[in-house]
Tab-separated table of C-alpha atoms and ligand atoms in Angstrom:
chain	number	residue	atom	x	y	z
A	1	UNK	CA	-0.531	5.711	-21.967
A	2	UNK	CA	-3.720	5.469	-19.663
A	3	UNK	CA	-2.661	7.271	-16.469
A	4	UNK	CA	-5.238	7.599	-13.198
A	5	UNK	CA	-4.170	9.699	-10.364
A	6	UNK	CA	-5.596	8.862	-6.899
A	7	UNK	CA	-5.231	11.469	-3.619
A	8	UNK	CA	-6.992	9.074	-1.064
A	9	UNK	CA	-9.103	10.771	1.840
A	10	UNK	CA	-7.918	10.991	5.296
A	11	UNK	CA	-8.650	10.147	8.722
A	12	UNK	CA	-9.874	12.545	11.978
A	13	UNK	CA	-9.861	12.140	15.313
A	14	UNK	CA	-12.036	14.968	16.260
A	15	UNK	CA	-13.447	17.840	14.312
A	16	UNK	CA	-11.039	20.335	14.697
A	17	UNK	CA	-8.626	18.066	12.474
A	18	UNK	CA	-11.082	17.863	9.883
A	19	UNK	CA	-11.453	21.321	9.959
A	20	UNK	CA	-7.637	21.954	9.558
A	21	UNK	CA	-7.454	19.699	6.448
A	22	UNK	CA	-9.456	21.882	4.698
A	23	UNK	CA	-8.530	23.272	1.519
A	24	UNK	CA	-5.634	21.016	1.156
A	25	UNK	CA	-5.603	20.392	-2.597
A	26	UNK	CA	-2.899	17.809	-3.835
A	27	UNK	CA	-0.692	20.516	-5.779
A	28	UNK	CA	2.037	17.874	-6.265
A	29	UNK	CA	0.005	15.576	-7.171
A	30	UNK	CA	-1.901	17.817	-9.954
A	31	UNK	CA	1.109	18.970	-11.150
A	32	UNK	CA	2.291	15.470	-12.428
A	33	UNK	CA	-0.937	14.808	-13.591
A	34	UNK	CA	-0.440	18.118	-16.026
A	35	UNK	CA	3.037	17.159	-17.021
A	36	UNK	CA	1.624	13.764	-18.158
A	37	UNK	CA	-0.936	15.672	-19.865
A	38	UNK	CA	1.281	18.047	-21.662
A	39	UNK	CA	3.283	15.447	-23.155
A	40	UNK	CA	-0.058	13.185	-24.646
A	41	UNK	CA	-1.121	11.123	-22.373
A	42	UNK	CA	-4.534	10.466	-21.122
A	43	UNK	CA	-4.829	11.752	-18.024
A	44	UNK	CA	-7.996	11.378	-15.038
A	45	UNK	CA	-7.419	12.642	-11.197
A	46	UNK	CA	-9.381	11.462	-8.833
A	47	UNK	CA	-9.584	13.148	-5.346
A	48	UNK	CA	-11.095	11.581	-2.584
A	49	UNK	CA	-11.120	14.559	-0.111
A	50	UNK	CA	-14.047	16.015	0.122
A	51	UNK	CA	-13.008	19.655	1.301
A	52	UNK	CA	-15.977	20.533	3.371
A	53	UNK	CA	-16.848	24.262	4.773
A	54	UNK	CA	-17.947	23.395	8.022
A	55	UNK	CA	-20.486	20.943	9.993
A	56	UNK	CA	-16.836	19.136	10.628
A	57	UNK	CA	-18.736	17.704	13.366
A	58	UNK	CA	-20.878	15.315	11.062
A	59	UNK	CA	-17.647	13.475	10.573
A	60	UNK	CA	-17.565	12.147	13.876
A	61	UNK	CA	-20.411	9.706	13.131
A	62	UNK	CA	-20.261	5.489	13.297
A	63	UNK	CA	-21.088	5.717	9.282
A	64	UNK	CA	-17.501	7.191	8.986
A	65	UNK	CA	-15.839	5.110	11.149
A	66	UNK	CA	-12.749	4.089	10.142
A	67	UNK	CA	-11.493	1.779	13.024
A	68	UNK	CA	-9.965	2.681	16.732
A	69	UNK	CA	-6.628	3.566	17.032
A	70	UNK	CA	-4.224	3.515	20.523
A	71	UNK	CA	-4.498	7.012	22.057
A	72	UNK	CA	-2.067	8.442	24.703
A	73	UNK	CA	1.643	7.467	25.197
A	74	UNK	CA	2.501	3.513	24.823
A	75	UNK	CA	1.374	2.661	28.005
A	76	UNK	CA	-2.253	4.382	28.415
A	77	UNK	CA	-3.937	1.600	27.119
A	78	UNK	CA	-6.756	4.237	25.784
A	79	UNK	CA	-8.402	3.948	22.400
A	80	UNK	CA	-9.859	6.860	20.336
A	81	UNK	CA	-11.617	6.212	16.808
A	82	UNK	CA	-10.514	8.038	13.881
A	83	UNK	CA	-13.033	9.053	11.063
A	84	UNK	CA	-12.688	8.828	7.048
A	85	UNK	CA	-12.792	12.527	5.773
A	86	UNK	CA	-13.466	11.709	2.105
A	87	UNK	CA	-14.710	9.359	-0.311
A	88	UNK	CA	-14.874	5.601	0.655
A	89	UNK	CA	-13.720	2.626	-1.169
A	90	UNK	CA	-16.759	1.606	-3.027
A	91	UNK	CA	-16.707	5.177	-4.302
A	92	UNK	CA	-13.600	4.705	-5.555
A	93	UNK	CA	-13.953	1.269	-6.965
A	94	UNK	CA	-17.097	2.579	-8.931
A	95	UNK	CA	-14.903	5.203	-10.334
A	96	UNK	CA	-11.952	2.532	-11.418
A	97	UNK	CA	-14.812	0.772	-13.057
A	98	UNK	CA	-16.067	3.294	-14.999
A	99	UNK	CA	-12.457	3.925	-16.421
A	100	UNK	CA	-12.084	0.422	-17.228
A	101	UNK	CA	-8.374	-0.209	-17.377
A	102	UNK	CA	-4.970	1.875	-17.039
A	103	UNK	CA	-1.631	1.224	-17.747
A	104	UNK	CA	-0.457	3.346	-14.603
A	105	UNK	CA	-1.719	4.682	-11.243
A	106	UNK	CA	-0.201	6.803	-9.230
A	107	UNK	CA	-1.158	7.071	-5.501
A	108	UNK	CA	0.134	10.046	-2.983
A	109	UNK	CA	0.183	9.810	0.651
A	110	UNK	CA	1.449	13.578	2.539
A	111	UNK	CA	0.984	12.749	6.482
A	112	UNK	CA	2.755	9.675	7.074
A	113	UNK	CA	0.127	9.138	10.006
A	114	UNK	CA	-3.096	8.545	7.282
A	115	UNK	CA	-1.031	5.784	5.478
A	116	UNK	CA	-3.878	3.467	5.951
A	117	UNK	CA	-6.595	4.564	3.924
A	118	UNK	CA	-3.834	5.373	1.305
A	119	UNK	CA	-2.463	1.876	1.081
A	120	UNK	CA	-6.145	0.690	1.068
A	121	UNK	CA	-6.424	2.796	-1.991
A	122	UNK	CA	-3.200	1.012	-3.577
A	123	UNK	CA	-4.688	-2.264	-2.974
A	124	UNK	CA	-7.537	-1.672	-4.593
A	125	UNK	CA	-6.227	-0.136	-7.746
A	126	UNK	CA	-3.964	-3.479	-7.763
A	127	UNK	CA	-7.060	-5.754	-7.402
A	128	UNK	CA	-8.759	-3.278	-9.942
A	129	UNK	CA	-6.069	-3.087	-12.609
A	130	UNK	CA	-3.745	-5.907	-12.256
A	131	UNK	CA	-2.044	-5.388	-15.473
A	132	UNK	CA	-1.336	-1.463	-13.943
A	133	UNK	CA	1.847	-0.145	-12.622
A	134	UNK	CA	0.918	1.048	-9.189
A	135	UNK	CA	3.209	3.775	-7.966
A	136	UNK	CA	2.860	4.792	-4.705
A	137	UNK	CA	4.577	8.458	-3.845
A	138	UNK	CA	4.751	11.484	-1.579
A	139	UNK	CA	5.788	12.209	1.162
A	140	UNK	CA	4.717	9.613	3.358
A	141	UNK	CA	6.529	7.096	0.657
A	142	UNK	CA	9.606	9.381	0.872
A	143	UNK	CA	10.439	9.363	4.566
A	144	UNK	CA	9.149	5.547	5.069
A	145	UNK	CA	9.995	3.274	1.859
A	146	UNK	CA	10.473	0.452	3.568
A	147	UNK	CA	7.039	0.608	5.339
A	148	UNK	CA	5.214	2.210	2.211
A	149	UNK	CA	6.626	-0.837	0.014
A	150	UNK	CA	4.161	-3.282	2.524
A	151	UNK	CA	1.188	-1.918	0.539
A	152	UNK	CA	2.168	-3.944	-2.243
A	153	UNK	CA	2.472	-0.620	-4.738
A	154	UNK	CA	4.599	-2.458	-8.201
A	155	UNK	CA	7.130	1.183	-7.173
A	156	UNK	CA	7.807	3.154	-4.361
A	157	UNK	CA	8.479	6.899	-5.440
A	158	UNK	CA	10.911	8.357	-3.213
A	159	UNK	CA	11.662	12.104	-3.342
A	160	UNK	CA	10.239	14.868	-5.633
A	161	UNK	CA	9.501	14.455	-9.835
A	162	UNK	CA	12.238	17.468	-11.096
A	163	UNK	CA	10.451	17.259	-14.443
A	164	UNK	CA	7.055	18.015	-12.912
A	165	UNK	CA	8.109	20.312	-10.067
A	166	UNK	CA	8.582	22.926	-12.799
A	167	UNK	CA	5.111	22.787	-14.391
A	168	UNK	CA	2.259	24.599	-13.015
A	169	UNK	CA	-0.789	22.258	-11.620
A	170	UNK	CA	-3.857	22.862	-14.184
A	171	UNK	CA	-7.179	22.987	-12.388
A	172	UNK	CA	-8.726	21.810	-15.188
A	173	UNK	CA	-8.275	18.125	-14.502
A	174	UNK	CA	-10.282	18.471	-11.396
A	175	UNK	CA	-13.652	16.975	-11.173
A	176	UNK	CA	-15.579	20.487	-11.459
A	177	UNK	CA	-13.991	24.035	-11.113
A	178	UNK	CA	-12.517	24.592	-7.492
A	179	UNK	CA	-13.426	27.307	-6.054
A	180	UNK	CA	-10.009	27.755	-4.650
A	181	UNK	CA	-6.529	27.228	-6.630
A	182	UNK	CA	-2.566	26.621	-5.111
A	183	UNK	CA	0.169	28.810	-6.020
A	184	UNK	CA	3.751	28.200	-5.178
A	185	UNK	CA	6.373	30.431	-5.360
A	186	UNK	CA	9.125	29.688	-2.665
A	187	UNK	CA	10.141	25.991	-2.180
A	188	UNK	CA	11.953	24.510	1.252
A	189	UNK	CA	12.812	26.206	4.821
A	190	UNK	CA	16.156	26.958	5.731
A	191	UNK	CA	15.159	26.701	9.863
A	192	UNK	CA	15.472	23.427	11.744
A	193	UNK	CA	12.489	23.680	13.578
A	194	UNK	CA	11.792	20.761	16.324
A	195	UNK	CA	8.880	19.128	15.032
A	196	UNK	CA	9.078	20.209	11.663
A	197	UNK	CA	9.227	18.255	8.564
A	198	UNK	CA	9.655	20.420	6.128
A	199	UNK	CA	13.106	21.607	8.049
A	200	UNK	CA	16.501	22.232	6.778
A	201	UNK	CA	16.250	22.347	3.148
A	202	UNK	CA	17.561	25.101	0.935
A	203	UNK	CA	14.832	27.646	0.222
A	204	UNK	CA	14.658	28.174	-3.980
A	205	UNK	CA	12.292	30.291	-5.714
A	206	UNK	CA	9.675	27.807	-7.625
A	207	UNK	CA	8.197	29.862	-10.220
A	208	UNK	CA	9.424	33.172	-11.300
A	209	UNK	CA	7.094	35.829	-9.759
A	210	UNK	CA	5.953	36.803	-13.360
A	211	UNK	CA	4.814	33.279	-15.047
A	212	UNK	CA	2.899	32.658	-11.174
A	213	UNK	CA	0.921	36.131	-11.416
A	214	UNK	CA	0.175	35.057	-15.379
A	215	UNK	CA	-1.277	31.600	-14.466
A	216	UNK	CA	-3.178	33.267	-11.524
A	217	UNK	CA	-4.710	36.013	-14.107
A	218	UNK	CA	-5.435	33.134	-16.748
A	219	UNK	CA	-6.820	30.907	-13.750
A	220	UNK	CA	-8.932	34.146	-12.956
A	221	UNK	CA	-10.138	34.392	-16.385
A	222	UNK	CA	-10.636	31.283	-17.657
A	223	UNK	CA	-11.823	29.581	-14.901
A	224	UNK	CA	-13.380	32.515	-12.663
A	225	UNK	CA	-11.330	31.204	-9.663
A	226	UNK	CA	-11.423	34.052	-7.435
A	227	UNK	CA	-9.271	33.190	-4.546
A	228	UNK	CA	-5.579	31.671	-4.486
A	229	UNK	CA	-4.078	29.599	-1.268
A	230	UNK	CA	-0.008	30.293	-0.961
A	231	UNK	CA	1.227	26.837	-0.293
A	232	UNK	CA	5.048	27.078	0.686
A	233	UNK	CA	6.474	26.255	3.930
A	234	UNK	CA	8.033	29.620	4.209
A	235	UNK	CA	7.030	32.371	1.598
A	236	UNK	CA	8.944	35.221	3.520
A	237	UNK	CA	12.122	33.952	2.736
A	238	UNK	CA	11.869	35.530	0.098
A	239	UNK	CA	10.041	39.063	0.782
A	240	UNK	CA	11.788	40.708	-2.500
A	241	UNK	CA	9.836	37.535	-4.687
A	242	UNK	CA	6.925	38.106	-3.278
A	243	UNK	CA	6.407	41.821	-3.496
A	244	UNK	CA	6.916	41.472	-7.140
A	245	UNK	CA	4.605	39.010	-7.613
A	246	UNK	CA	2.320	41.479	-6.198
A	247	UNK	CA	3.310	44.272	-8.804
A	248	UNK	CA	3.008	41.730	-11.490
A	249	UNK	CA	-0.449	41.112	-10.402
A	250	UNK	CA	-1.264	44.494	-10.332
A	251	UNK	CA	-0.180	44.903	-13.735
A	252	UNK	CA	-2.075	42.006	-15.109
A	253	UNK	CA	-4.804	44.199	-13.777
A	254	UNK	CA	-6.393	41.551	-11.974
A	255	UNK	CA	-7.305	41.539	-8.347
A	256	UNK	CA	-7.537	37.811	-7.112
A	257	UNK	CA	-8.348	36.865	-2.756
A	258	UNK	CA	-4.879	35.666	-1.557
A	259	UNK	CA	-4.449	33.682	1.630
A	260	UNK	CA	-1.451	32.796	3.366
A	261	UNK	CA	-2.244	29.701	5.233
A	262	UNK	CA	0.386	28.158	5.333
A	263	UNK	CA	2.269	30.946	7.819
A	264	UNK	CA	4.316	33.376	7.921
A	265	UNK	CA	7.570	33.966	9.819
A	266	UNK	CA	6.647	36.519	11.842
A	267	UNK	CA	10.612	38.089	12.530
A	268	UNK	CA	10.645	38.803	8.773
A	269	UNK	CA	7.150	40.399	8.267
A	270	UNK	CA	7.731	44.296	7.589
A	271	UNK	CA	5.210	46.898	7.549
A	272	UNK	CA	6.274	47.459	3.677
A	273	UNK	CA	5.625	43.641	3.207
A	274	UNK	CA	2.230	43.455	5.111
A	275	UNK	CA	1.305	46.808	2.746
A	276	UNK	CA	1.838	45.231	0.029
A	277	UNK	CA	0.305	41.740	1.121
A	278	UNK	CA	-2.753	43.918	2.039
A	279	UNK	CA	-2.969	46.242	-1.031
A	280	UNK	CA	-3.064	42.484	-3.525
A	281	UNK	CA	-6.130	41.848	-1.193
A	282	UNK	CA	-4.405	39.266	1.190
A	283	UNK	CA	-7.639	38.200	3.358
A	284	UNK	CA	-6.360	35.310	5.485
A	285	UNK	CA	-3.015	34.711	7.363
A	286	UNK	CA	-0.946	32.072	9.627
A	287	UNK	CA	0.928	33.485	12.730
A	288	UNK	CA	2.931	31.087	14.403
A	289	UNK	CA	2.774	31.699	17.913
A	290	UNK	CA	4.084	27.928	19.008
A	291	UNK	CA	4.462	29.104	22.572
A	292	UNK	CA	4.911	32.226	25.285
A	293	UNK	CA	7.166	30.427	27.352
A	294	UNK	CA	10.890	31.434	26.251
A	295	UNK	CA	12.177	27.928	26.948
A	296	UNK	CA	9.626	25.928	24.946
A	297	UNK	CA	10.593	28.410	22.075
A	298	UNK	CA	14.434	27.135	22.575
A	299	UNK	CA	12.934	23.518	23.222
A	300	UNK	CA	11.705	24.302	19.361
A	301	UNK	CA	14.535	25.807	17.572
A	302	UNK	CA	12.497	28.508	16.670
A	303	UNK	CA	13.896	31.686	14.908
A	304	UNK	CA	11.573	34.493	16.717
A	305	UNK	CA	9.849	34.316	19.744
A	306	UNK	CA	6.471	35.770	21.506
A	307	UNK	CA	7.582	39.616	20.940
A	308	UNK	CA	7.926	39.133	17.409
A	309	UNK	CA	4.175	37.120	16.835
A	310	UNK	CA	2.968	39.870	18.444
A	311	UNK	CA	4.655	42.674	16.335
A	312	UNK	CA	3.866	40.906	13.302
A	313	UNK	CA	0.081	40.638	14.532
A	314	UNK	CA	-0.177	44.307	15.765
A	315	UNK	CA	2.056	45.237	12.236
A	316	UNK	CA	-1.208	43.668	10.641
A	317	UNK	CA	-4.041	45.229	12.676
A	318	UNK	CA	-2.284	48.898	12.084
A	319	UNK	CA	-2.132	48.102	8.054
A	320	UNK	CA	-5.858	47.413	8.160
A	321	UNK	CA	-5.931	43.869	8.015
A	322	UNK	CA	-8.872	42.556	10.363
A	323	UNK	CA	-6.707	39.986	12.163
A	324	UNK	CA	-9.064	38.079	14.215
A	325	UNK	CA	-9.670	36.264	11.317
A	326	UNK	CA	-5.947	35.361	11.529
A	327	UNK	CA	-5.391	32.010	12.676
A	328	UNK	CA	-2.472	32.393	15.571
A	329	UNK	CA	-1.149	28.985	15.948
A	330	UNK	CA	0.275	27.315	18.936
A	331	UNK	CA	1.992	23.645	20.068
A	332	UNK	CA	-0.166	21.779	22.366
A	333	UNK	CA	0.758	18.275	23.320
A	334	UNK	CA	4.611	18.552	24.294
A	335	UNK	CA	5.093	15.597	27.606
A	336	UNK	CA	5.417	17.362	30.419
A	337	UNK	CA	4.551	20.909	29.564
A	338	UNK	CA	3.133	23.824	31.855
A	339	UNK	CA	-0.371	24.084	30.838
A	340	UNK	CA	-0.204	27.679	31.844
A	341	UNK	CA	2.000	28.272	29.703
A	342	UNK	CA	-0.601	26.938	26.908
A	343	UNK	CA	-3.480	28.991	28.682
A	344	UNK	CA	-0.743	32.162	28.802
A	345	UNK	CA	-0.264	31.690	24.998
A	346	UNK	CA	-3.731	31.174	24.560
A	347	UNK	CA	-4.688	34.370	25.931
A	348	UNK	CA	-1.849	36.427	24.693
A	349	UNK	CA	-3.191	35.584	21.661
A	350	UNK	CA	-6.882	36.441	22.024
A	351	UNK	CA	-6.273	39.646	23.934
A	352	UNK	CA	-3.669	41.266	20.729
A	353	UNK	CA	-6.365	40.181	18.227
A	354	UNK	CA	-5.511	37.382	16.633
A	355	UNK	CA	-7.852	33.604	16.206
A	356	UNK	CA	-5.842	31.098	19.211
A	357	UNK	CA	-5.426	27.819	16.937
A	358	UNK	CA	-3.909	25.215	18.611
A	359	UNK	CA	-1.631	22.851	16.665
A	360	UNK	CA	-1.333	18.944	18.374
A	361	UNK	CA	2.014	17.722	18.551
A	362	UNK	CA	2.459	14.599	15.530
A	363	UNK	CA	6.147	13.674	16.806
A	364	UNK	CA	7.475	12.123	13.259
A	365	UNK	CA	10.264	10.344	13.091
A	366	UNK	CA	13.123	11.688	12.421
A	367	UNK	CA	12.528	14.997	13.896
A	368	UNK	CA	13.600	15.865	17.249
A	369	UNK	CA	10.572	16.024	18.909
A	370	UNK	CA	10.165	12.787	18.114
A	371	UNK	CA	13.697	11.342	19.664
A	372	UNK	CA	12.484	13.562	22.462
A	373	UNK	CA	9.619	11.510	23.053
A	374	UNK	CA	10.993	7.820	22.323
A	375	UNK	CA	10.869	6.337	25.136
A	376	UNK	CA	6.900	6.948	25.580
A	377	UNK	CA	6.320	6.142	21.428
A	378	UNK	CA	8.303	2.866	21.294
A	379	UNK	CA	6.071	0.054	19.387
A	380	UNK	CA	3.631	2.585	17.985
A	381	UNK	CA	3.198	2.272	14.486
A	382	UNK	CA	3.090	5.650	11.730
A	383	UNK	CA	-0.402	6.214	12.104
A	384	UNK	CA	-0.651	5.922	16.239
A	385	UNK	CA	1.321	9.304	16.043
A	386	UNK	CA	-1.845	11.652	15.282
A	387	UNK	CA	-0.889	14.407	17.165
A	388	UNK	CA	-5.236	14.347	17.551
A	389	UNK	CA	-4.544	11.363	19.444
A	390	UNK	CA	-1.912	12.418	22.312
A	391	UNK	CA	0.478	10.052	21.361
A	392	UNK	CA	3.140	11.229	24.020
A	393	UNK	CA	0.676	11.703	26.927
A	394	UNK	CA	0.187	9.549	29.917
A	395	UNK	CA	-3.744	8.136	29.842
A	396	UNK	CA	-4.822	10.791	32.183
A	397	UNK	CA	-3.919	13.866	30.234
A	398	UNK	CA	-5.853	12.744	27.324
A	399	UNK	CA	-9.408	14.379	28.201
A	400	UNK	CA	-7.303	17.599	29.385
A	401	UNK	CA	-6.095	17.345	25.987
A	402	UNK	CA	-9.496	16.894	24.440
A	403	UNK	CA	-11.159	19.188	26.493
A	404	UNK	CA	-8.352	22.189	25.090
A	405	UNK	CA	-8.502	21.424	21.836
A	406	UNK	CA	-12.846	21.665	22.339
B	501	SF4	S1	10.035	27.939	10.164
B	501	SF4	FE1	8.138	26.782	9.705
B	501	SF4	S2	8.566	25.619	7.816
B	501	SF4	FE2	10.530	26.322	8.639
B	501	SF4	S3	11.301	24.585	9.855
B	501	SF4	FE3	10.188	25.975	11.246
B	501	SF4	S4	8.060	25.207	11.311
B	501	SF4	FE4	9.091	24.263	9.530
């Protein structure tokens, strides 16, 4: 069987989101396409994203305009334009071309919010390769069937492929070596944060330790990639897992760059776990800082608060790790909130050390942030809830907004 495998780009409001896309390799996505390798088929990716290193500000440019898009709450009446960040259509449709025909494609969409350029992509394909199967999965397809099956895919894919879940993605079906590779080793969050997706599912180990320190040695090897992203919503979970891994690396006697970009939970980082995160040569870190005001922390559900960010930061800076290259996130965009408070946090952070990120609110429904904010995001559609847009702010907090995140 002929299978193509399309991650479709993205779209930006400003630069700063373009600049916190990067990196973001489709790790589900590759690891279907390796299962369908393993068992015969023929098998071609094709990414979209373009994974720049900077100069995010090129993006915002009228040759990558995508369209305008409603900014600020539901009654604002402000527009913003968003920005492709990635490959355009005719790129892709020279690409389909060259491949000729294919008895399946299989489309991903993560953020539910860039559905548009991903059902564009599934249109295409269909108009491409009529006589294809086009299955349209991920996340986005997951949470919203109903409004994924609009795009006109032949299948929406709800949920997560068992059979592939347990295969490790190959970076050799990439389109050149990366110069980064994904490595999973915890799956799910047991915490039921606010605005979190990823909330409330049972944490499971992915890989065994062992086989995920092989494949990162034979990645090494083979492939001379030199520095591995952790990709799991909440590694710490399991601290034991992890510090093997470690050891395991250490006796495969190889010496890869790990980051941790994902984050960390800062109440369960130890000084014996930040030791051994900084002997494997751990050289970039998430703190979540979210907020230093006590009641936004409740408002979130989260499990530590602003003493515990800054342990875990000042646990890092006394292991050796230079942490100003630690990106110390924090929730901006909340209706209503005390922009002190967002100053306060931004500050605390910059004064212990760490690099103030700030992280806009994207209420999705069905999290509680979102029911929070109802009443202002009534009639806005998936992708109107950008957090880069201000969907839950009144029109006159947008520039404030813009202004912070500049
Ligand atoms: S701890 Fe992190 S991954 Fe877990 S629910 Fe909260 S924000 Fe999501």
């Amino acid at each position: 069987m002929k299978c193509v495998l399309v991650n479709p780009p993205v779209l930006v409001a400003d630069p700063y989101q373009a600049y916190a896309y990067a990196d973001v390799r489709p790790y589900g996505l590759y690891q279907i396409a390796t299962m369908l390798a393993k068992e015969g088929h023929w098998v071609r990716v094709i990414d979209m994203m373009e994974y720049r290193q900077g100069d995010y500000e090129a993006l915002i440019d009228p040759r990558f305009e995508y369209g305008s898009l409603p900014s600020g709450d539901n009654e604002s009446g402000a527009r913003k334009n968003v920005y492709l960040y990635g490959k355009p259509l005719a790129w892709l449709e020279d690409e389909l071309e060259r491949i000729g025909a294919a008895d399946q494609v299989l489309v991903t969409c993560c953020l539910p919010f860039n559905f548009r350029p991903a059902v564009d992509v599934v249109s295409l394909c269909k108009s491409k390769f009529p006589a294809a199967r086009v299955r349209f999965g991920g996340l986005y397809p997951t949470l919203f069937p109903k409004h994924a099956a609009r795009s006109g895919a032949d299948e929406i894919f709800e949920g997560r492929w068992e059979q592939a879940e347990k295969v490790m993605a190959d970076p050799s079906l990439c389109s050149g070596t990366p110069d980064r590779w994904i490595f999973k080793l915890v799956n799910g969050c047991k915490y039921r944060c606010s605005f979190c997706i990823n909330a409330a599912t049972s944490p499971s180990l992915a890989f065994e330790p062992r086989s995920v320190a092989n494949e990162i040695a034979r990645l090494q090897r083979e492939f001379g990639i030199e520095e591995f992203c952790n990709w799991d919503p909440n590694v710490l979970l399991m601290p034991d897992a992890l510090v093997e891994l470690f050891r395991w690396l250490e006796n495969e006697g190889t010496s890869p760059r790990l980051r941790f970009d994902m984050g960390i939970s800062p109440h369960l980082l130890t000084p014996d776990v930040a030791k051994a995160m900084y002997d494997a040569h751990t050289v970039a870190m998430t703190i979540p800082f979210e907020s230093v005001d006590p009641s936004m922390m409740r408002r979130f559900g989260k499990p530590y608060g602003e003493s515990e960010s800054l342990r875990a930061l000042e646990i890092c800076r006394k292991t050796g790790f230079d942490t100003r290259r630690f990106h110390c996130t924090f929730l901006v965009g909340i209706r209503g909130e005390n922009l002190r408070s967002v100053f306060r946090t931004y500050l605390s952070i910059l004064e212990n050390g760490g690099k103030p990120t700030p992280f806009p609110l994207t209420p999705t429904p069905p999290t509680r942030e979102y029911r929070r904010h109802e009443r202002w995001l009534e009639g806005k559609d998936l992708d109107e809830l950008n957090g880069h847009l201000w969907p839950t702010q009144p029109a006159k907090m947008i520039g404030v907004y813009d202004t912070i995140m500049e």
